[in-house]
Amino acid sequence: MHPGPDALSPTAHVWLVTGCSSGLGRMLVPAILARGDKVIATARRLSDLDYIQGLEGAKALQLDLTDSDEIHREKANEAIRAFGQVDVVVNNAGYVHSGVWEEVSHEDTLRQFDTNFFGALKVTRSLLPHMRSRKSGVVLYMSSIAGWVGVGAGGPYSSSKFALEGAVECLQKETSHLGIRTHLLVLGQFRTGILSTEKTVGQLRPSTIEDYDIVKQELADRHAATNGLQPGKPEAAVERILDIVREENLTGAQRGNLPLRIPIGSDAVEVMKRKCVETLQVLEDWGEFASSTDYAGKQATSLKYGQS
Ligand SMILES: NC(=O)c1ccc[n+]([C@@H]2O[C@H](COP(=O)([O-])OP(=O)(O)OC[C@H]3O[C@@H](n4cnc5c(N)ncnc54)[C@H](OP(=O)(O)O)[C@@H]3O)[C@@H](O)[C@H]2O)c1
């Protein structure tokens, strides 16, 4: 009997990707299929996934990250039923909210976190039981250079990505012994529509608090100058993501030893390096001062914070 389009070869992975209406999520869909894997593409509106009709091995699933845990569980079950398993989750959906502390409302900050942070937590929580029971899975998160370095008026977006960095680091330590692989993809700037005026939300225009006009203008100018001219080619980023998951096109040293954080984009490499160098310099300059707070004759403990 000829296997149907939903039949899985033993080496094929089933992916679930959030935010497939545009950008990196949308580009991932054909790239995943091209390597022989299957994909469940999700979007807030099913009509945004019309492009997958007729693509063998791809299925559409409506999913709004801000939905309740209960709905996320139902959607996860629907996703598992689509091909019988989910091997890879790409927590991709997200957007940029900009503005200064004093002007961004609590509700707007919550909305930003609801998608970029809590949404990724909910998707992961809904699929972890499945991955635990199978003792396998790969979970990816779209982090950002904005999750490494903050810029003025970039607080809502940056803090949502910084939060993701911390939470995912903990998740990795909770689940790596269960056969679940977790990665934070620290993306540089890629040429999608993410910085277009239709996509970004927030308040960067001058307003009643003139003191902040210069800070907001700087970010608005930076967005305008970057939009459409980002150094990163999204099609290439998508291929690197496939390489990471499928452990293909990697060196021998990289294969089987993939770190939690993986930079994607030359600017990501540069930003992460700069942050590390700056941090090392602070430790060099302030290490003695900081260490002056220990008890005299302190007990040496073998339990170092954060080390396994
Ligand atoms: N491009 C870059 O330079 C860059 C750099 C660093 C990190 N990233 C991260 O990479 C990811 C993808 O970004 P992109 O560049 O591909 O941007 P994009 O083209 O704007 O795509 C973002 C996707 O997220 C979806 N989304 C937003 N809110 C959602 C919600 N509540 N529920 C479900 N889906 C929602 C959007 O759907 P709608 O069409 O319904 O809005 C869209 O499909 C994001 O997490 C972003 O933060 C991108």
Coordinates of C-alpha atoms and ligand atoms in Angstrom, one line a residue:
M1 CA 0.0 0.0 0.0
H2 CA 1.3 3.5 -0.9
P3 CA 1.8 5.6 2.3
G4 CA -0.6 8.6 2.4
P5 CA 0.6 12.2 2.7
D6 CA 0.2 12.0 6.5
A7 CA 2.4 8.9 6.9
L8 CA 5.7 9.6 8.7
S9 CA 9.0 8.2 7.7
P10 CA 11.1 7.0 10.8
T11 CA 13.4 10.1 10.5
A12 CA 10.7 12.7 9.8
H13 CA 9.9 15.3 12.5
V14 CA 6.5 16.8 13.1
W15 CA 6.8 20.6 13.8
L16 CA 4.4 23.0 15.3
V17 CA 5.2 26.6 14.5
T18 CA 3.3 29.6 15.9
G19 CA 2.8 32.8 14.0
C20 CA 2.8 31.5 10.5
S21 CA 0.8 34.3 8.9
S22 CA 4.0 36.2 8.0
G23 CA 7.8 36.5 8.4
L24 CA 10.0 33.8 9.8
G25 CA 7.0 31.5 10.7
R26 CA 5.6 31.6 7.2
M27 CA 9.0 31.0 5.7
L28 CA 9.6 28.0 8.0
V29 CA 6.6 26.1 6.5
P30 CA 8.0 25.4 3.0
A31 CA 11.5 25.0 4.4
I32 CA 10.4 22.3 6.8
L33 CA 8.6 20.4 4.1
A34 CA 11.6 20.7 1.8
R35 CA 13.6 18.7 4.3
G36 CA 11.0 15.9 4.4
D37 CA 9.4 16.9 7.7
K38 CA 5.7 17.7 8.5
V39 CA 4.4 20.9 9.9
I40 CA 1.4 22.2 11.8
A41 CA 1.3 25.9 11.0
T42 CA -0.7 28.1 13.4
A43 CA -2.0 31.6 13.1
R44 CA -4.6 33.7 14.8
R45 CA -6.8 33.7 11.7
L46 CA -7.1 30.5 9.6
S47 CA -7.5 32.6 6.5
D48 CA -3.9 33.8 6.9
L49 CA -2.9 30.1 6.3
D50 CA -4.7 29.7 3.0
Y51 CA -1.2 29.5 1.4
I52 CA -0.7 26.0 2.8
Q53 CA -3.7 24.5 1.0
G54 CA -2.3 21.8 -1.3
L55 CA 1.1 21.7 0.5
E56 CA 1.6 18.0 1.2
G57 CA 2.6 17.4 4.8
A58 CA 1.3 20.8 6.2
K59 CA -1.8 21.4 8.3
A60 CA -3.3 24.6 9.5
L61 CA -4.4 25.2 13.1
Q62 CA -6.0 28.4 14.4
L63 CA -4.2 29.5 17.6
D64 CA -4.1 32.8 19.4
L65 CA -1.3 32.8 22.0
T66 CA -3.4 34.9 24.3
D67 CA -6.0 32.2 24.6
S68 CA -6.6 30.4 28.0
D69 CA -4.6 27.4 29.2
E70 CA -7.6 25.2 28.6
I71 CA -7.9 26.3 24.9
H72 CA -4.1 25.7 24.5
R73 CA -4.6 22.2 25.8
E74 CA -7.4 21.5 23.3
K75 CA -5.3 22.9 20.5
A76 CA -2.3 20.8 21.6
N77 CA -4.4 17.7 21.4
E78 CA -5.7 18.7 18.0
A79 CA -2.1 19.2 16.9
I80 CA -1.0 15.8 18.2
R81 CA -3.9 14.1 16.4
A82 CA -2.9 15.8 13.1
F83 CA 0.1 13.5 12.5
G84 CA 0.1 11.4 15.7
Q85 CA 2.9 13.3 17.4
V86 CA 4.6 16.6 17.7
D87 CA 8.5 16.5 17.8
V88 CA 9.4 20.2 17.5
V89 CA 7.8 23.3 18.7
V90 CA 8.8 26.7 17.4
N91 CA 7.6 29.5 19.7
N92 CA 7.8 32.1 17.0
A93 CA 4.8 34.4 17.3
G94 CA 5.6 37.9 18.7
Y95 CA 5.4 41.6 18.1
V96 CA 7.2 44.8 19.1
H97 CA 5.6 47.3 21.5
S98 CA 7.7 50.4 22.1
G99 CA 7.5 53.3 24.4
V100 CA 9.0 54.8 27.6
W101 CA 8.2 53.5 31.1
E102 CA 6.2 56.5 32.2
E103 CA 3.9 56.4 29.1
V104 CA 3.4 52.7 28.5
S105 CA 0.3 51.6 30.4
H106 CA 0.3 48.5 32.6
E107 CA -2.4 47.0 30.3
D108 CA -0.2 47.5 27.2
T109 CA 2.8 45.9 29.0
L110 CA 0.6 42.9 29.9
R111 CA -0.6 42.6 26.3
Q112 CA 3.0 42.5 25.1
F113 CA 3.9 39.8 27.7
D114 CA 0.7 37.9 27.0
T115 CA 2.0 37.1 23.5
N116 CA 5.8 37.2 23.6
F117 CA 6.2 35.6 27.0
F118 CA 3.1 34.0 28.5
G119 CA 2.0 32.8 25.1
A120 CA 5.3 30.8 24.7
L121 CA 4.8 29.4 28.2
K122 CA 1.3 28.3 27.5
V123 CA 2.2 26.6 24.2
T124 CA 5.1 24.8 25.9
R125 CA 3.0 23.8 28.9
S126 CA 0.4 22.3 26.7
L127 CA 2.8 20.1 24.8
L128 CA 5.2 19.1 27.6
P129 CA 3.1 16.1 28.8
H130 CA 3.3 14.7 25.2
M131 CA 7.0 15.2 25.0
R132 CA 7.7 13.9 28.5
S133 CA 5.7 10.7 27.7
R134 CA 7.7 10.1 24.5
K135 CA 11.0 11.1 26.2
S136 CA 11.8 13.3 23.2
G137 CA 11.2 16.7 21.8
V138 CA 12.8 20.0 20.7
V139 CA 11.4 23.3 21.9
L140 CA 12.7 26.5 20.3
Y141 CA 12.1 30.1 21.4
M142 CA 12.7 33.2 19.3
S143 CA 14.8 35.4 21.5
S144 CA 16.5 38.5 20.3
I145 CA 19.4 40.9 20.7
A146 CA 16.7 43.0 22.4
G147 CA 16.7 40.2 25.0
W148 CA 20.4 40.9 25.6
V149 CA 20.6 44.7 25.4
G150 CA 17.9 47.2 26.2
V151 CA 17.4 50.5 24.3
G152 CA 15.5 53.6 25.4
A153 CA 11.8 53.3 24.6
G154 CA 12.3 49.6 23.9
G155 CA 11.2 48.4 27.3
P156 CA 8.0 46.4 26.6
Y157 CA 9.5 44.3 23.8
S158 CA 13.0 43.9 25.4
S159 CA 11.7 42.9 28.8
S160 CA 9.4 40.3 27.3
K161 CA 12.5 38.7 25.6
F162 CA 14.7 39.1 28.7
A163 CA 11.9 37.3 30.6
L164 CA 11.9 34.5 28.1
E165 CA 15.6 34.1 28.3
G166 CA 15.4 33.5 32.1
A167 CA 12.3 31.2 32.0
V168 CA 13.7 29.1 29.2
E169 CA 17.0 28.7 31.0
C170 CA 15.1 27.2 33.9
L171 CA 13.0 25.0 31.6
Q172 CA 16.1 23.5 30.0
K173 CA 17.3 22.4 33.4
E174 CA 14.0 20.9 34.3
T175 CA 13.6 18.9 31.1
S176 CA 16.9 18.0 29.6
H177 CA 17.1 14.7 31.6
L178 CA 13.7 13.8 30.0
G179 CA 15.1 13.8 26.5
I180 CA 13.7 17.3 25.7
R181 CA 16.1 19.7 23.9
T182 CA 15.5 23.4 24.4
H183 CA 17.1 26.4 22.6
L184 CA 16.9 30.1 22.7
L185 CA 17.6 31.4 19.2
V186 CA 19.1 34.9 19.8
L187 CA 18.2 36.6 16.5
G188 CA 19.8 39.6 15.1
Q189 CA 17.9 41.9 12.8
F190 CA 16.2 40.1 9.9
R191 CA 14.4 41.6 7.0
T192 CA 10.7 40.7 7.8
G193 CA 7.9 43.1 8.3
I194 CA 8.3 43.2 12.1
L195 CA 9.4 46.8 12.2
S196 CA 6.9 48.1 9.7
T197 CA 4.6 50.8 10.9
E198 CA 1.5 48.5 10.5
K199 CA 3.1 45.9 12.8
T200 CA 4.8 47.9 15.6
V201 CA 2.6 49.3 18.3
G202 CA 3.2 51.8 21.1
Q203 CA 4.0 55.4 21.5
L204 CA 7.1 56.9 19.9
R205 CA 5.6 60.2 18.8
P206 CA 6.2 63.4 20.9
S207 CA 3.6 63.8 23.6
T208 CA 2.9 65.7 26.8
I209 CA 6.1 64.6 28.5
E210 CA 8.6 66.5 26.4
D211 CA 11.5 65.1 28.5
Y212 CA 11.2 61.8 26.6
D213 CA 10.8 63.1 23.1
I214 CA 14.5 62.7 22.3
V215 CA 14.6 59.1 23.5
K216 CA 11.5 58.2 21.5
Q217 CA 12.6 59.9 18.4
E218 CA 15.9 58.1 18.5
L219 CA 14.1 54.7 18.5
A220 CA 11.6 55.8 15.9
D221 CA 14.5 56.9 13.7
R222 CA 16.3 53.7 14.3
H223 CA 13.2 51.6 13.3
A224 CA 12.6 53.7 10.2
A225 CA 16.3 53.4 9.2
T226 CA 16.4 49.7 9.8
N227 CA 13.0 48.6 8.4
G228 CA 13.6 46.9 5.1
L229 CA 17.4 47.2 5.4
Q230 CA 18.1 44.7 8.2
P231 CA 21.3 42.8 7.6
G232 CA 19.8 39.3 8.1
K233 CA 18.2 37.3 5.3
P234 CA 15.2 35.5 6.9
E235 CA 15.3 32.6 4.4
A236 CA 18.9 31.9 5.6
A237 CA 17.8 32.1 9.3
V238 CA 15.1 29.6 8.6
E239 CA 17.6 27.1 7.1
R240 CA 19.9 27.5 10.2
I241 CA 16.9 26.8 12.4
L242 CA 16.3 23.5 10.4
D243 CA 20.0 22.7 10.8
I244 CA 19.8 23.1 14.6
V245 CA 16.8 20.9 15.0
R246 CA 17.8 18.2 12.5
E247 CA 21.5 18.5 13.5
E248 CA 22.4 18.9 9.8
N249 CA 25.2 21.0 8.2
L250 CA 26.9 21.3 11.6
T251 CA 30.5 20.6 12.5
G252 CA 31.4 17.4 14.4
A253 CA 32.0 19.6 17.5
Q254 CA 28.6 21.3 17.2
R255 CA 26.6 18.2 16.6
G256 CA 25.4 16.5 19.8
N257 CA 26.6 19.5 21.8
L258 CA 24.2 22.3 21.0
P259 CA 24.1 25.1 23.6
L260 CA 20.9 26.6 25.1
R261 CA 21.5 29.9 23.4
I262 CA 22.4 30.0 19.8
P263 CA 23.0 33.3 18.0
I264 CA 21.5 33.7 14.5
G265 CA 22.9 36.7 12.5
S266 CA 26.3 38.3 12.6
D267 CA 24.9 41.2 14.5
A268 CA 23.7 38.8 17.2
V269 CA 27.2 37.4 17.5
E270 CA 28.5 41.0 17.9
V271 CA 25.9 42.1 20.4
M272 CA 26.3 39.0 22.6
K273 CA 30.1 39.3 22.5
R274 CA 29.9 43.0 23.5
K275 CA 27.6 42.3 26.4
C276 CA 29.9 39.5 27.6
V277 CA 33.0 41.7 27.4
E278 CA 31.3 44.6 29.2
T279 CA 30.1 42.2 31.9
L280 CA 33.6 40.7 32.3
Q281 CA 35.0 44.2 32.7
V282 CA 32.5 45.0 35.4
L283 CA 33.5 41.9 37.3
E284 CA 37.1 42.7 36.9
D285 CA 36.6 46.3 38.3
W286 CA 34.0 45.4 41.0
G287 CA 34.8 41.8 41.9
E288 CA 36.7 42.6 45.0
F289 CA 34.1 45.2 46.2
A290 CA 31.3 42.7 45.6
S291 CA 33.1 39.9 47.4
S292 CA 33.7 41.9 50.5
T293 CA 30.2 40.9 51.7
D294 CA 30.9 37.3 52.5
Y295 CA 31.0 35.9 56.1
A296 CA 34.5 35.7 57.4
G297 CA 35.7 32.1 57.3
K298 CA 32.7 31.1 55.1
Q299 CA 32.0 27.5 54.5
A300 CA 32.9 26.4 51.0
T301 CA 29.8 25.0 49.4
S302 CA 29.9 22.6 46.5
L303 CA 26.5 23.8 45.4
K304 CA 27.3 26.7 43.1
Y305 CA 24.2 28.6 42.0
G306 CA 23.2 27.8 38.5
Q307 CA 25.8 25.1 37.9
S308 CA 24.6 21.5 37.4
Ligands
LIG1 N1 12.7 39.8 12.3 C1 13.6 40.2 13.3 O1 14.5 41.0 13.1 C2 13.6 39.5 14.6 C3 14.6 39.8 15.5 C4 14.6 39.2 16.8 C5 13.5 38.4 17.1 N2 12.5 38.2 16.3 C6 11.4 37.4 16.7 O2 11.0 36.4 15.7 C7 9.6 36.2 15.8 C8 9.0 36.3 14.4 O3 9.1 37.6 14.0 P1 9.0 38.0 12.5 O4 10.2 38.9 12.2 O5 8.7 36.9 11.6 O6 7.8 39.0 12.5 P2 6.3 39.0 11.8 O7 6.5 38.9 10.4 O8 5.7 40.3 12.3 O9 5.6 37.8 12.4 C9 5.1 37.7 13.7 C10 4.0 36.6 13.8 O10 3.5 36.6 15.1 C11 2.1 36.6 15.1 N3 1.4 37.0 16.3 C12 1.5 38.2 16.9 N4 0.7 38.2 18.0 C13 0.1 37.0 18.1 C14 -0.8 36.4 19.0 N5 -1.3 37.0 20.0 N6 -1.2 35.1 18.7 C15 -0.7 34.4 17.7 N7 0.2 34.9 16.8 C16 0.6 36.2 17.0 C17 1.8 37.4 13.9 O11 0.4 37.1 13.5 P3 -0.6 38.3 13.0 O12 -0.3 38.3 11.5 O13 -1.9 37.7 13.3 O14 -0.3 39.5 13.7 C18 2.8 36.9 12.9 O15 2.4 35.7 12.3 C19 9.1 37.1 16.9 O16 9.0 36.4 18.1 C20 10.1 38.2 17.0 O17 10.1 38.8 18.2 C21 12.5 38.8 15.0

